[in-house]
mmCIF file of C-alpha atoms in Angstrom:
data_model
loop_
_atom_site.group_PDB
_atom_site.id
_atom_site.type_symbol
_atom_site.label_atom_id
_atom_site.label_comp_id
_atom_site.label_asym_id
_atom_site.label_seq_id
_atom_site.Cartn_x
_atom_site.Cartn_y
_atom_site.Cartn_z
ATOM 1 C CA UNK A 1 0.000 0.000 0.000
ATOM 2 C CA UNK A 2 1.348 3.375 -0.981
ATOM 3 C CA UNK A 3 1.347 6.008 1.742
ATOM 4 C CA UNK A 4 2.158 9.687 1.866
ATOM 5 C CA UNK A 5 3.251 10.944 5.266
ATOM 6 C CA UNK A 6 2.939 14.651 5.911
ATOM 7 C CA UNK A 7 4.721 16.510 8.670
ATOM 8 C CA UNK A 8 4.101 18.323 10.813
ATOM 9 C CA UNK A 9 0.422 17.550 11.339
ATOM 10 C CA UNK A 10 -0.186 20.941 12.955
ATOM 11 C CA UNK A 11 1.740 24.187 12.736
ATOM 12 C CA UNK A 12 0.945 27.462 14.460
ATOM 13 C CA UNK A 13 3.175 30.428 13.685
ATOM 14 C CA UNK A 14 3.217 34.220 13.772
ATOM 15 C CA UNK A 15 2.781 36.381 10.720
ATOM 16 C CA UNK A 16 6.098 36.985 8.974
ATOM 17 C CA UNK A 17 7.711 33.673 9.918
ATOM 18 C CA UNK A 18 8.959 31.127 7.404
ATOM 19 C CA UNK A 19 7.904 27.478 7.437
ATOM 20 C CA UNK A 20 8.415 24.211 5.605
ATOM 21 C CA UNK A 21 5.961 21.348 5.281
ATOM 22 C CA UNK A 22 7.082 17.890 4.222
ATOM 23 C CA UNK A 23 5.484 15.080 2.263
ATOM 24 C CA UNK A 24 7.343 11.752 2.300
ATOM 25 C CA UNK A 25 6.850 8.277 0.933
ATOM 26 C CA UNK A 26 8.796 5.094 0.294
ATOM 27 C CA UNK A 27 7.094 4.869 -3.117
ATOM 28 C CA UNK A 28 7.920 6.618 -6.377
ATOM 29 C CA UNK A 29 5.237 8.882 -7.815
ATOM 30 C CA UNK A 30 4.776 9.999 -11.421
ATOM 31 C CA UNK A 31 3.589 13.384 -10.203
ATOM 32 C CA UNK A 32 2.920 15.147 -6.947
ATOM 33 C CA UNK A 33 0.317 17.774 -6.279
ATOM 34 C CA UNK A 34 -0.221 20.233 -3.468
ATOM 35 C CA UNK A 35 -3.681 21.427 -2.482
ATOM 36 C CA UNK A 36 -4.916 23.951 0.056
ATOM 37 C CA UNK A 37 -8.248 23.482 1.775
ATOM 38 C CA UNK A 38 -10.069 26.158 3.730
ATOM 39 C CA UNK A 39 -12.848 25.420 6.243
ATOM 40 C CA UNK A 40 -16.138 24.544 4.580
ATOM 41 C CA UNK A 41 -14.594 24.217 1.145
ATOM 42 C CA UNK A 42 -13.039 21.556 -1.024
ATOM 43 C CA UNK A 43 -9.298 21.303 -1.676
ATOM 44 C CA UNK A 44 -7.952 23.633 -4.354
ATOM 45 C CA UNK A 45 -4.920 22.712 -6.437
ATOM 46 C CA UNK A 46 -1.849 24.902 -5.867
ATOM 47 C CA UNK A 47 0.764 23.197 -8.028
ATOM 48 C CA UNK A 48 1.782 19.985 -9.752
ATOM 49 C CA UNK A 49 5.393 18.811 -9.957
ATOM 50 C CA UNK A 50 6.348 15.995 -12.314
ATOM 51 C CA UNK A 51 10.142 15.958 -12.689
ATOM 52 C CA UNK A 52 12.592 14.798 -10.024
ATOM 53 C CA UNK A 53 14.357 17.834 -8.544
ATOM 54 C CA UNK A 54 11.774 20.230 -9.947
ATOM 55 C CA UNK A 55 11.223 23.495 -8.108
ATOM 56 C CA UNK A 56 8.151 25.652 -8.658
ATOM 57 C CA UNK A 57 7.359 29.011 -7.133
ATOM 58 C CA UNK A 58 3.946 30.513 -6.560
ATOM 59 C CA UNK A 59 4.469 33.976 -5.056
ATOM 60 C CA UNK A 60 5.746 33.281 -1.506
ATOM 61 C CA UNK A 61 5.297 29.497 -1.832
ATOM 62 C CA UNK A 62 8.123 27.288 -3.108
ATOM 63 C CA UNK A 63 7.476 23.660 -3.980
ATOM 64 C CA UNK A 64 10.167 21.059 -4.542
ATOM 65 C CA UNK A 65 9.939 17.482 -5.808
ATOM 66 C CA UNK A 66 12.648 15.162 -4.560
ATOM 67 C CA UNK A 67 15.224 13.832 -6.986
ATOM 68 C CA UNK A 68 13.917 10.283 -6.553
ATOM 69 C CA UNK A 69 10.274 11.444 -6.852
ATOM 70 C CA UNK A 70 9.427 10.001 -3.439
ATOM 71 C CA UNK A 71 9.100 13.212 -1.461
ATOM 72 C CA UNK A 72 8.214 16.857 -1.712
ATOM 73 C CA UNK A 73 8.351 20.006 0.356
ATOM 74 C CA UNK A 74 6.423 23.245 0.530
ATOM 75 C CA UNK A 75 8.190 26.315 1.867
ATOM 76 C CA UNK A 76 6.304 29.493 2.699
ATOM 77 C CA UNK A 77 8.241 32.720 3.118
ATOM 78 C CA UNK A 78 6.897 35.479 5.363
ATOM 79 C CA UNK A 79 3.644 33.698 6.148
ATOM 80 C CA UNK A 80 0.456 35.729 6.255
ATOM 81 C CA UNK A 81 -2.891 35.028 7.957
ATOM 82 C CA UNK A 82 -4.348 34.339 4.511
ATOM 83 C CA UNK A 83 -2.061 31.295 4.272
ATOM 84 C CA UNK A 84 -4.036 29.607 7.046
ATOM 85 C CA UNK A 85 -5.546 26.316 5.938
ATOM 86 C CA UNK A 86 -5.030 22.597 5.493
ATOM 87 C CA UNK A 87 -2.243 21.733 3.063
ATOM 88 C CA UNK A 88 -2.553 18.368 1.351
ATOM 89 C CA UNK A 89 -0.072 16.587 -0.839
ATOM 90 C CA UNK A 90 -1.233 13.949 -3.309
ATOM 91 C CA UNK A 91 0.843 11.548 -5.363
ATOM 92 C CA UNK A 92 -0.070 10.053 -8.711
ATOM 93 C CA UNK A 93 0.978 6.520 -9.508
ATOM 94 C CA UNK A 94 -0.416 3.620 -11.540
ATOM 95 C CA UNK A 95 -3.662 5.398 -12.207
ATOM 96 C CA UNK A 96 -4.427 6.394 -8.632
ATOM 97 C CA UNK A 97 -4.116 9.610 -6.634
ATOM 98 C CA UNK A 98 -2.982 9.032 -3.039
ATOM 99 C CA UNK A 99 -3.569 11.826 -0.513
ATOM 100 C CA UNK A 100 -1.591 12.572 2.618
ATOM 101 C CA UNK A 101 -3.499 13.421 5.794
ATOM 102 C CA UNK A 102 -2.489 17.058 5.597
ATOM 103 C CA UNK A 103 -0.757 19.774 7.582
ATOM 104 C CA UNK A 104 -3.030 22.213 9.355
ATOM 105 C CA UNK A 105 -1.396 25.637 9.299
ATOM 106 C CA UNK A 106 -2.497 28.565 11.437
ATOM 107 C CA UNK A 107 -0.841 31.941 10.918
ATOM 108 C CA UNK A 108 -1.589 34.435 13.662
ATOM 109 C CA UNK A 109 -1.472 38.192 13.009
ATOM 110 C CA UNK B 1 -20.424 29.077 -14.346
ATOM 111 C CA UNK B 2 -18.293 26.043 -15.040
ATOM 112 C CA UNK B 3 -17.531 23.967 -12.009
ATOM 113 C CA UNK B 4 -18.490 21.103 -9.803
ATOM 114 C CA UNK B 5 -21.565 21.322 -7.598
ATOM 115 C CA UNK B 6 -22.536 19.117 -4.700
ATOM 116 C CA UNK B 7 -25.946 18.936 -3.076
ATOM 117 C CA UNK B 8 -27.112 19.109 -0.436
ATOM 118 C CA UNK B 9 -24.407 20.998 1.489
ATOM 119 C CA UNK B 10 -25.705 19.695 4.806
ATOM 120 C CA UNK B 11 -27.815 16.652 5.607
ATOM 121 C CA UNK B 12 -29.002 15.071 8.829
ATOM 122 C CA UNK B 13 -30.624 11.661 8.703
ATOM 123 C CA UNK B 14 -31.216 8.603 10.857
ATOM 124 C CA UNK B 15 -29.577 5.208 10.866
ATOM 125 C CA UNK B 16 -31.112 2.790 8.405
ATOM 126 C CA UNK B 17 -32.339 5.458 6.016
ATOM 127 C CA UNK B 18 -31.248 5.703 2.409
ATOM 128 C CA UNK B 19 -29.609 8.956 1.410
ATOM 129 C CA UNK B 20 -28.248 10.148 -1.917
ATOM 130 C CA UNK B 21 -25.608 12.803 -2.374
ATOM 131 C CA UNK B 22 -25.522 14.527 -5.735
ATOM 132 C CA UNK B 23 -22.562 15.699 -7.784
ATOM 133 C CA UNK B 24 -22.693 17.597 -11.061
ATOM 134 C CA UNK B 25 -19.782 18.892 -13.149
ATOM 135 C CA UNK B 26 -19.855 21.154 -16.192
ATOM 136 C CA UNK B 27 -16.338 20.552 -17.545
ATOM 137 C CA UNK B 28 -17.165 17.264 -19.305
ATOM 138 C CA UNK B 29 -14.292 15.661 -17.406
ATOM 139 C CA UNK B 30 -13.991 11.927 -17.950
ATOM 140 C CA UNK B 31 -13.109 10.998 -14.373
ATOM 141 C CA UNK B 32 -15.184 11.581 -11.274
ATOM 142 C CA UNK B 33 -14.479 10.603 -7.687
ATOM 143 C CA UNK B 34 -16.127 10.393 -4.284
ATOM 144 C CA UNK B 35 -14.085 10.860 -1.121
ATOM 145 C CA UNK B 36 -14.893 11.033 2.543
ATOM 146 C CA UNK B 37 -12.842 13.206 4.855
ATOM 147 C CA UNK B 38 -12.555 12.348 8.536
ATOM 148 C CA UNK B 39 -10.269 13.606 11.299
ATOM 149 C CA UNK B 40 -7.217 11.409 11.529
ATOM 150 C CA UNK B 41 -7.854 9.716 8.194
ATOM 151 C CA UNK B 42 -7.583 12.456 5.636
ATOM 152 C CA UNK B 43 -9.282 12.005 2.267
ATOM 153 C CA UNK B 44 -10.235 8.423 1.477
ATOM 154 C CA UNK B 45 -11.492 7.327 -1.911
ATOM 155 C CA UNK B 46 -14.894 5.636 -1.878
ATOM 156 C CA UNK B 47 -15.613 5.102 -5.592
ATOM 157 C CA UNK B 48 -14.487 6.518 -8.869
ATOM 158 C CA UNK B 49 -15.626 6.499 -12.460
ATOM 159 C CA UNK B 50 -13.565 6.688 -15.636
ATOM 160 C CA UNK B 51 -16.533 7.378 -17.931
ATOM 161 C CA UNK B 52 -20.296 6.995 -18.148
ATOM 162 C CA UNK B 53 -21.382 3.507 -17.078
ATOM 163 C CA UNK B 54 -17.884 2.665 -15.776
ATOM 164 C CA UNK B 55 -17.348 2.688 -12.012
ATOM 165 C CA UNK B 56 -14.827 1.103 -9.686
ATOM 166 C CA UNK B 57 -14.224 0.710 -5.966
ATOM 167 C CA UNK B 58 -11.797 2.793 -4.007
ATOM 168 C CA UNK B 59 -10.351 2.287 -0.548
ATOM 169 C CA UNK B 60 -13.611 2.345 1.478
ATOM 170 C CA UNK B 61 -16.558 1.282 -0.743
ATOM 171 C CA UNK B 62 -18.596 -0.786 1.730
ATOM 172 C CA UNK B 63 -22.085 0.583 2.357
ATOM 173 C CA UNK B 64 -22.039 2.877 -0.679
ATOM 174 C CA UNK B 65 -23.429 2.615 -4.199
ATOM 175 C CA UNK B 66 -22.671 4.836 -7.196
ATOM 176 C CA UNK B 67 -23.949 5.193 -10.719
ATOM 177 C CA UNK B 68 -22.941 7.244 -13.723
ATOM 178 C CA UNK B 69 -25.569 7.222 -16.428
ATOM 179 C CA UNK B 70 -24.451 10.656 -17.690
ATOM 180 C CA UNK B 71 -20.919 12.040 -17.878
ATOM 181 C CA UNK B 72 -21.803 15.109 -15.817
ATOM 182 C CA UNK B 73 -23.507 13.390 -12.867
ATOM 183 C CA UNK B 74 -22.117 11.007 -10.282
ATOM 184 C CA UNK B 75 -24.519 10.387 -7.393
ATOM 185 C CA UNK B 76 -23.450 8.555 -4.235
ATOM 186 C CA UNK B 77 -26.046 6.544 -2.315
ATOM 187 C CA UNK B 78 -25.871 5.230 1.209
ATOM 188 C CA UNK B 79 -28.378 2.387 1.052
ATOM 189 C CA UNK B 80 -28.813 1.977 4.813
ATOM 190 C CA UNK B 81 -26.962 4.734 6.641
ATOM 191 C CA UNK B 82 -24.881 3.942 9.720
ATOM 192 C CA UNK B 83 -23.365 6.300 12.288
ATOM 193 C CA UNK B 84 -19.878 5.420 11.059
ATOM 194 C CA UNK B 85 -20.789 7.062 7.756
ATOM 195 C CA UNK B 86 -21.078 10.468 9.424
ATOM 196 C CA UNK B 87 -18.473 12.459 7.546
ATOM 197 C CA UNK B 88 -17.797 15.200 5.046
ATOM 198 C CA UNK B 89 -18.121 13.906 1.503
ATOM 199 C CA UNK B 90 -16.307 15.437 -1.446
ATOM 200 C CA UNK B 91 -16.874 14.890 -5.120
ATOM 201 C CA UNK B 92 -14.067 15.616 -7.573
ATOM 202 C CA UNK B 93 -13.444 15.429 -11.297
ATOM 203 C CA UNK B 94 -10.406 15.340 -13.524
ATOM 204 C CA UNK B 95 -9.569 15.226 -17.192
ATOM 205 C CA UNK B 96 -7.948 12.481 -19.196
ATOM 206 C CA UNK B 97 -6.301 10.207 -16.637
ATOM 207 C CA UNK B 98 -7.027 9.544 -13.007
ATOM 208 C CA UNK B 99 -3.722 10.773 -11.587
ATOM 209 C CA UNK B 100 -4.128 14.245 -13.017
ATOM 210 C CA UNK B 101 -5.119 17.236 -10.834
ATOM 211 C CA UNK B 102 -8.579 16.955 -9.425
ATOM 212 C CA UNK B 103 -11.200 19.668 -9.071
ATOM 213 C CA UNK B 104 -13.278 19.399 -5.914
ATOM 214 C CA UNK B 105 -16.743 20.449 -4.940
ATOM 215 C CA UNK B 106 -17.370 22.197 -1.629
ATOM 216 C CA UNK B 107 -18.522 19.050 0.106
ATOM 217 C CA UNK B 108 -21.592 17.644 1.821
ATOM 218 C CA UNK B 109 -21.543 17.463 5.595
ATOM 219 C CA UNK B 110 -23.569 14.372 6.487
ATOM 220 C CA UNK B 111 -24.652 13.558 10.041
ATOM 221 C CA UNK B 112 -26.305 10.246 10.838
ATOM 222 C CA UNK B 113 -28.098 10.071 14.170
#
């Protein structure tokens, strides 16, 4: 069974701090996606990475896919209260999309 | 507006009752999915469909039934609801293949008393 482990599960920081969220697996994925979910809403796709070592930037968010395509990280620079939410990673492999359990981020003003 | 719509948004029912959750998408995506989201478990796939009249089981299919007579609709039925099926249910769709990015509805919060 393929699993995606996300860490930390919970993160509470002050506005302006930097943070990194991790998504790890022992399995290789053909692609990896990051979603953000706000209360009362469905997850919304932030980015997809497909190449080992790939780095993508979305404003203050930097996403990296591991060289072996087994792990990924999300780094947020100068976090803002609007970044608050549940961050989910999801890996694509053999026709399935496997979701991690998420990191719940709270950014306090 | 194009998108994916779930109804109802909230539902309270009793054990043993049948309940159907609706999902409608306007993108003409081939793939559609049903997930449940519970604390400590994350998103778990219940059923998915690759096209009209083609459905397949996911990780937690027991107690659920799906159908897909039209590409745009993918209803989920709980034939005899149990308290363990209290959850938030999300429908999603994607284009082409089933490991491509998925577009989610806003969910149905289902409580079974």
